Every structure is written in C-alpha cells, then in structure tokens.
Amino acid sequence: QAENKLLKVKFHIIPEELMNRSVAYERRRLHRGVVLLLAAIILSRHSAGSSIRCFFNFLGGPKLKIVACQGGCCISKCPRDFDYVKAFQQLSEEDGDHIEFDTVACMDMCKKGPNVRIELDGQVMTVDQMTELEQKRKAFENVGSQEQVDDIFALSKQLLSGETTGTSHGPPTEMSFERGY
C-alpha cells in the first residue's frame, strides 16, 4: 500500500488527508449557518434589550449565580421566622435554569451578615443599586427579609437579561474553608 491512502469519490481520486480537511470545513460552515439561523429566530422573537442575552443563554452562557453566606454569624443575625437560604433556593427553583443558587461557609464579612453576592460567568458583580459599602465589599449586606431576597433576585434577573448593568470584579476570592475545602 502506498503511504497516501486514496479514496474514490464521485469518480475522482482524492487523497484521504485532503478529503478529511474538506469534510471538516463543510461541517464548520454548516454549524455557522445553523447558529446564525437560530440567532435570527431568537432575535426576531424577543425585545431588543434582552435578545442578545437570550441568544447567549441559548448557546450555554452567561451563567448567573447568587451565593449566600451560611456562616454562624450570618445565620444568627437573621430573624428566627425567616430563612434567607431557603428563600433564595425557592426562587431559584421556580426560575428554572436561569439563575443558580449556592452557599459558602463564610464570606468573612460577619459584622454585616447575612451576606449575599452575585456572580456572572464566574465574576463577582456589583450593581448601582447596592450601597457604597456593599459595592466596596462586593456583596449585599444584612439580607434578612423576603423583600430583600426578592429585590436581589429581581436585580439578578435584570443583570442576566441586560436590563441593568453591573461592574465585574474578577473571580471570587475563596477562603480555605469555603465550598468544602
């Protein structure tokens, strides 16, 4: 057998290496066409403000996560008849796959707990609706009522849809005891 394997295609003899490159090129071209068609469909069905975010959500991004501190100090500062963690979990489950919810052992901001932060695509985010101190600390503070949970969740949805903008502060700094380490 010769080193270059040959394939017979439509009565033409084409080296296998060239055939593989041609097939890969056509697949990429077809994939781009399908993506552009889906983008056109999505953009035609949504309002201008949310269509770009909606398209990226369809393609598997961006991901928004609400992260709550579950340290002893944060839990102890919450009213006895209110569980902020359960409230966020319930809203996240009702929302579906758009907003994830997670907890950490401690955010090291115990004096101002319960604390909650927003992460978009793995980046800690702040929004203009936060107080100056919350923006500095990159987390909502004293989250102790259903109204506050609802407001934070609504802001998160607006951030995800593009209705409001935020400032990215890089990935969260995880302490050695966060997330089970």
mmCIF file of C-alpha atoms in Angstrom:
data_model
loop_
_atom_site.group_PDB
_atom_site.id
_atom_site.type_symbol
_atom_site.label_atom_id
_atom_site.label_comp_id
_atom_site.label_asym_id
_atom_site.label_seq_id
_atom_site.Cartn_x
_atom_site.Cartn_y
_atom_site.Cartn_z
ATOM 1 C CA GLN A 1 0.000 0.000 0.000
ATOM 2 C CA ALA A 2 1.114 3.492 -0.729
ATOM 3 C CA GLU A 3 1.715 5.981 2.112
ATOM 4 C CA ASN A 4 -1.065 8.269 0.858
ATOM 5 C CA LYS A 5 -4.328 6.405 1.084
ATOM 6 C CA LEU A 6 -6.690 7.285 -1.698
ATOM 7 C CA LEU A 7 -10.479 7.399 -1.668
ATOM 8 C CA LYS A 8 -12.669 7.189 -4.698
ATOM 9 C CA VAL A 9 -15.370 9.873 -4.550
ATOM 10 C CA LYS A 10 -17.695 10.573 -7.485
ATOM 11 C CA PHE A 11 -15.227 9.069 -9.903
ATOM 12 C CA HIS A 12 -12.416 11.311 -8.651
ATOM 13 C CA ILE A 13 -9.466 10.105 -6.647
ATOM 14 C CA ILE A 14 -8.757 12.400 -3.680
ATOM 15 C CA PRO A 15 -6.042 11.928 -1.033
ATOM 16 C CA GLU A 16 -7.607 10.996 2.349
ATOM 17 C CA GLU A 17 -5.928 13.924 4.146
ATOM 18 C CA LEU A 18 -7.456 16.420 1.707
ATOM 19 C CA MET A 19 -10.843 14.713 1.978
ATOM 20 C CA ASN A 20 -10.783 14.976 5.813
ATOM 21 C CA ARG A 21 -9.961 18.703 5.638
ATOM 22 C CA SER A 22 -12.761 19.305 3.167
ATOM 23 C CA VAL A 23 -15.333 17.462 5.315
ATOM 24 C CA ALA A 24 -14.224 19.362 8.440
ATOM 25 C CA TYR A 25 -14.527 22.671 6.567
ATOM 26 C CA GLU A 26 -18.051 21.868 5.370
ATOM 27 C CA ARG A 27 -19.108 20.844 8.901
ATOM 28 C CA ARG A 28 -17.835 24.144 10.330
ATOM 29 C CA ARG A 29 -19.624 26.056 7.577
ATOM 30 C CA LEU A 30 -22.876 24.190 8.254
ATOM 31 C CA HIS A 31 -22.508 24.763 12.021
ATOM 32 C CA ARG A 32 -22.041 28.518 11.494
ATOM 33 C CA GLY A 33 -25.117 28.605 9.286
ATOM 34 C CA VAL A 34 -27.248 26.826 11.883
ATOM 35 C CA VAL A 35 -26.037 29.158 14.650
ATOM 36 C CA LEU A 36 -26.807 32.236 12.533
ATOM 37 C CA LEU A 37 -30.264 30.883 11.684
ATOM 38 C CA LEU A 38 -31.014 30.249 15.366
ATOM 39 C CA ALA A 39 -29.758 33.732 16.233
ATOM 40 C CA ALA A 40 -32.084 35.267 13.670
ATOM 41 C CA ILE A 41 -35.046 33.321 15.045
ATOM 42 C CA ILE A 42 -34.292 34.276 18.646
ATOM 43 C CA LEU A 43 -33.649 37.935 17.823
ATOM 44 C CA SER A 44 -36.901 38.156 15.885
ATOM 45 C CA ARG A 45 -38.954 36.858 18.828
ATOM 46 C CA HIS A 46 -37.533 38.946 21.684
ATOM 47 C CA SER A 47 -37.297 42.617 22.533
ATOM 48 C CA ALA A 48 -34.076 44.360 21.600
ATOM 49 C CA GLY A 49 -32.910 44.740 25.204
ATOM 50 C CA SER A 50 -32.949 41.053 26.067
ATOM 51 C CA SER A 51 -32.318 39.405 22.707
ATOM 52 C CA ILE A 52 -28.521 39.380 22.902
ATOM 53 C CA ARG A 53 -28.516 37.862 26.415
ATOM 54 C CA CYS A 54 -31.245 35.416 25.358
ATOM 55 C CA PHE A 55 -29.110 34.260 22.420
ATOM 56 C CA PHE A 56 -26.081 33.696 24.638
ATOM 57 C CA ASN A 57 -28.251 31.846 27.188
ATOM 58 C CA PHE A 58 -29.393 29.583 24.358
ATOM 59 C CA LEU A 59 -25.779 28.828 23.486
ATOM 60 C CA GLY A 60 -24.971 27.898 27.078
ATOM 61 C CA GLY A 61 -23.790 31.176 28.551
ATOM 62 C CA PRO A 62 -23.793 33.508 30.508
ATOM 63 C CA LYS A 63 -24.340 31.864 33.879
ATOM 64 C CA LEU A 64 -25.565 33.836 36.858
ATOM 65 C CA LYS A 65 -25.202 32.570 40.390
ATOM 66 C CA ILE A 66 -26.416 34.009 43.680
ATOM 67 C CA VAL A 67 -24.114 32.968 46.524
ATOM 68 C CA ALA A 68 -25.182 33.283 50.163
ATOM 69 C CA CYS A 69 -23.021 33.080 53.264
ATOM 70 C CA GLN A 70 -24.024 30.332 55.675
ATOM 71 C CA GLY A 71 -21.628 31.188 58.464
ATOM 72 C CA GLY A 72 -22.851 31.054 62.043
ATOM 73 C CA CYS A 73 -22.785 34.843 62.442
ATOM 74 C CA CYS A 74 -24.877 35.419 59.307
ATOM 75 C CA ILE A 75 -27.440 32.810 60.278
ATOM 76 C CA SER A 76 -27.690 34.128 63.849
ATOM 77 C CA LYS A 77 -28.384 37.702 62.648
ATOM 78 C CA CYS A 78 -31.391 36.628 60.580
ATOM 79 C CA PRO A 79 -34.863 36.855 62.170
ATOM 80 C CA ARG A 80 -35.942 33.490 63.631
ATOM 81 C CA ASP A 81 -39.011 33.261 61.412
ATOM 82 C CA PHE A 82 -37.087 33.867 58.162
ATOM 83 C CA ASP A 83 -34.565 31.625 56.359
ATOM 84 C CA TYR A 84 -32.845 33.598 53.588
ATOM 85 C CA VAL A 85 -31.145 30.473 52.212
ATOM 86 C CA LYS A 86 -34.473 28.667 51.737
ATOM 87 C CA ALA A 87 -35.997 31.823 50.235
ATOM 88 C CA PHE A 88 -33.230 32.046 47.591
ATOM 89 C CA GLN A 89 -33.411 28.290 46.932
ATOM 90 C CA GLN A 90 -37.150 28.506 46.341
ATOM 91 C CA LEU A 91 -36.837 31.453 43.927
ATOM 92 C CA SER A 92 -34.016 29.718 42.074
ATOM 93 C CA GLU A 93 -36.042 26.517 41.694
ATOM 94 C CA GLU A 94 -39.102 28.460 40.498
ATOM 95 C CA ASP A 95 -36.985 30.354 37.963
ATOM 96 C CA GLY A 96 -35.652 27.196 36.326
ATOM 97 C CA ASP A 97 -32.154 27.027 34.877
ATOM 98 C CA HIS A 98 -31.519 30.753 34.510
ATOM 99 C CA ILE A 99 -30.173 31.611 37.969
ATOM 100 C CA GLU A 100 -28.244 29.165 40.125
ATOM 101 C CA PHE A 101 -28.035 29.382 43.898
ATOM 102 C CA ASP A 102 -25.080 28.313 46.047
ATOM 103 C CA THR A 103 -23.830 28.793 49.584
ATOM 104 C CA VAL A 104 -20.410 29.245 51.136
ATOM 105 C CA ALA A 105 -19.294 28.570 54.686
ATOM 106 C CA CYS A 106 -18.208 32.185 55.278
ATOM 107 C CA MET A 107 -17.566 35.369 53.294
ATOM 108 C CA ASP A 108 -15.549 36.926 56.133
ATOM 109 C CA MET A 109 -17.930 39.890 56.489
ATOM 110 C CA CYS A 110 -19.588 38.650 59.677
ATOM 111 C CA LYS A 111 -20.456 42.053 61.168
ATOM 112 C CA LYS A 112 -22.777 42.891 58.271
ATOM 113 C CA GLY A 113 -24.419 39.486 57.690
ATOM 114 C CA PRO A 114 -26.296 37.787 56.261
ATOM 115 C CA ASN A 115 -24.273 38.485 53.098
ATOM 116 C CA VAL A 116 -25.100 37.593 49.501
ATOM 117 C CA ARG A 117 -23.082 38.135 46.322
ATOM 118 C CA ILE A 118 -23.868 37.862 42.628
ATOM 119 C CA GLU A 119 -21.543 36.056 40.211
ATOM 120 C CA LEU A 120 -21.910 36.346 36.436
ATOM 121 C CA ASP A 121 -19.830 33.875 34.437
ATOM 122 C CA GLY A 122 -17.617 33.284 37.478
ATOM 123 C CA GLN A 123 -17.024 37.008 38.085
ATOM 124 C CA VAL A 124 -18.208 38.805 41.228
ATOM 125 C CA MET A 125 -20.574 41.598 40.209
ATOM 126 C CA THR A 126 -21.769 44.805 41.824
ATOM 127 C CA VAL A 127 -24.705 46.915 40.671
ATOM 128 C CA ASP A 128 -25.568 50.574 41.143
ATOM 129 C CA GLN A 129 -28.482 49.643 43.425
ATOM 130 C CA MET A 130 -26.012 48.478 46.103
ATOM 131 C CA THR A 131 -24.940 50.865 48.845
ATOM 132 C CA GLU A 132 -21.451 52.309 48.645
ATOM 133 C CA LEU A 133 -20.247 49.928 51.372
ATOM 134 C CA GLU A 134 -21.880 46.930 49.643
ATOM 135 C CA GLN A 135 -20.135 47.871 46.401
ATOM 136 C CA LYS A 136 -16.832 48.127 48.234
ATOM 137 C CA ARG A 137 -17.357 44.711 49.859
ATOM 138 C CA LYS A 138 -18.882 43.269 46.660
ATOM 139 C CA ALA A 139 -21.872 41.737 48.471
ATOM 140 C CA PHE A 140 -25.339 42.649 49.663
ATOM 141 C CA GLU A 141 -25.376 43.020 53.450
ATOM 142 C CA ASN A 142 -27.980 42.474 56.178
ATOM 143 C CA VAL A 143 -30.214 40.356 53.936
ATOM 144 C CA GLY A 144 -32.850 39.443 56.489
ATOM 145 C CA SER A 145 -36.266 39.707 54.839
ATOM 146 C CA GLN A 146 -38.247 38.240 51.966
ATOM 147 C CA GLU A 147 -38.446 41.713 50.416
ATOM 148 C CA GLN A 148 -34.641 41.976 50.294
ATOM 149 C CA VAL A 149 -34.354 38.463 48.821
ATOM 150 C CA ASP A 150 -36.955 39.341 46.163
ATOM 151 C CA ASP A 151 -35.135 42.589 45.324
ATOM 152 C CA ILE A 152 -31.754 40.853 44.957
ATOM 153 C CA PHE A 153 -33.288 38.109 42.834
ATOM 154 C CA ALA A 154 -35.022 40.688 40.613
ATOM 155 C CA LEU A 155 -31.747 42.616 40.200
ATOM 156 C CA SER A 156 -30.011 39.361 39.270
ATOM 157 C CA LYS A 157 -32.603 38.654 36.582
ATOM 158 C CA GLN A 158 -32.194 42.195 35.241
ATOM 159 C CA LEU A 159 -28.420 41.771 35.174
ATOM 160 C CA LEU A 160 -28.762 38.490 33.292
ATOM 161 C CA SER A 161 -31.220 39.934 30.765
ATOM 162 C CA GLY A 162 -29.168 43.088 30.199
ATOM 163 C CA GLU A 163 -31.838 45.425 31.627
ATOM 164 C CA THR A 164 -29.309 46.650 34.180
ATOM 165 C CA THR A 165 -25.533 46.692 34.059
ATOM 166 C CA GLY A 166 -23.013 45.722 36.658
ATOM 167 C CA THR A 167 -19.327 46.032 37.357
ATOM 168 C CA SER A 168 -17.165 42.920 37.243
ATOM 169 C CA HIS A 169 -14.571 42.458 39.986
ATOM 170 C CA GLY A 170 -12.916 39.225 38.905
ATOM 171 C CA PRO A 171 -13.402 35.763 40.341
ATOM 172 C CA PRO A 172 -14.435 35.405 43.979
ATOM 173 C CA THR A 173 -11.645 35.084 46.480
ATOM 174 C CA GLU A 174 -12.334 31.815 48.214
ATOM 175 C CA MET A 175 -11.031 31.243 51.674
ATOM 176 C CA SER A 176 -9.670 27.822 52.572
ATOM 177 C CA PHE A 177 -12.899 26.798 54.318
ATOM 178 C CA GLU A 178 -15.304 27.887 51.543
ATOM 179 C CA ARG A 179 -17.092 25.284 49.397
ATOM 180 C CA GLY A 180 -15.970 22.333 51.459
ATOM 181 C CA TYR A 181 -12.179 22.723 51.110
#
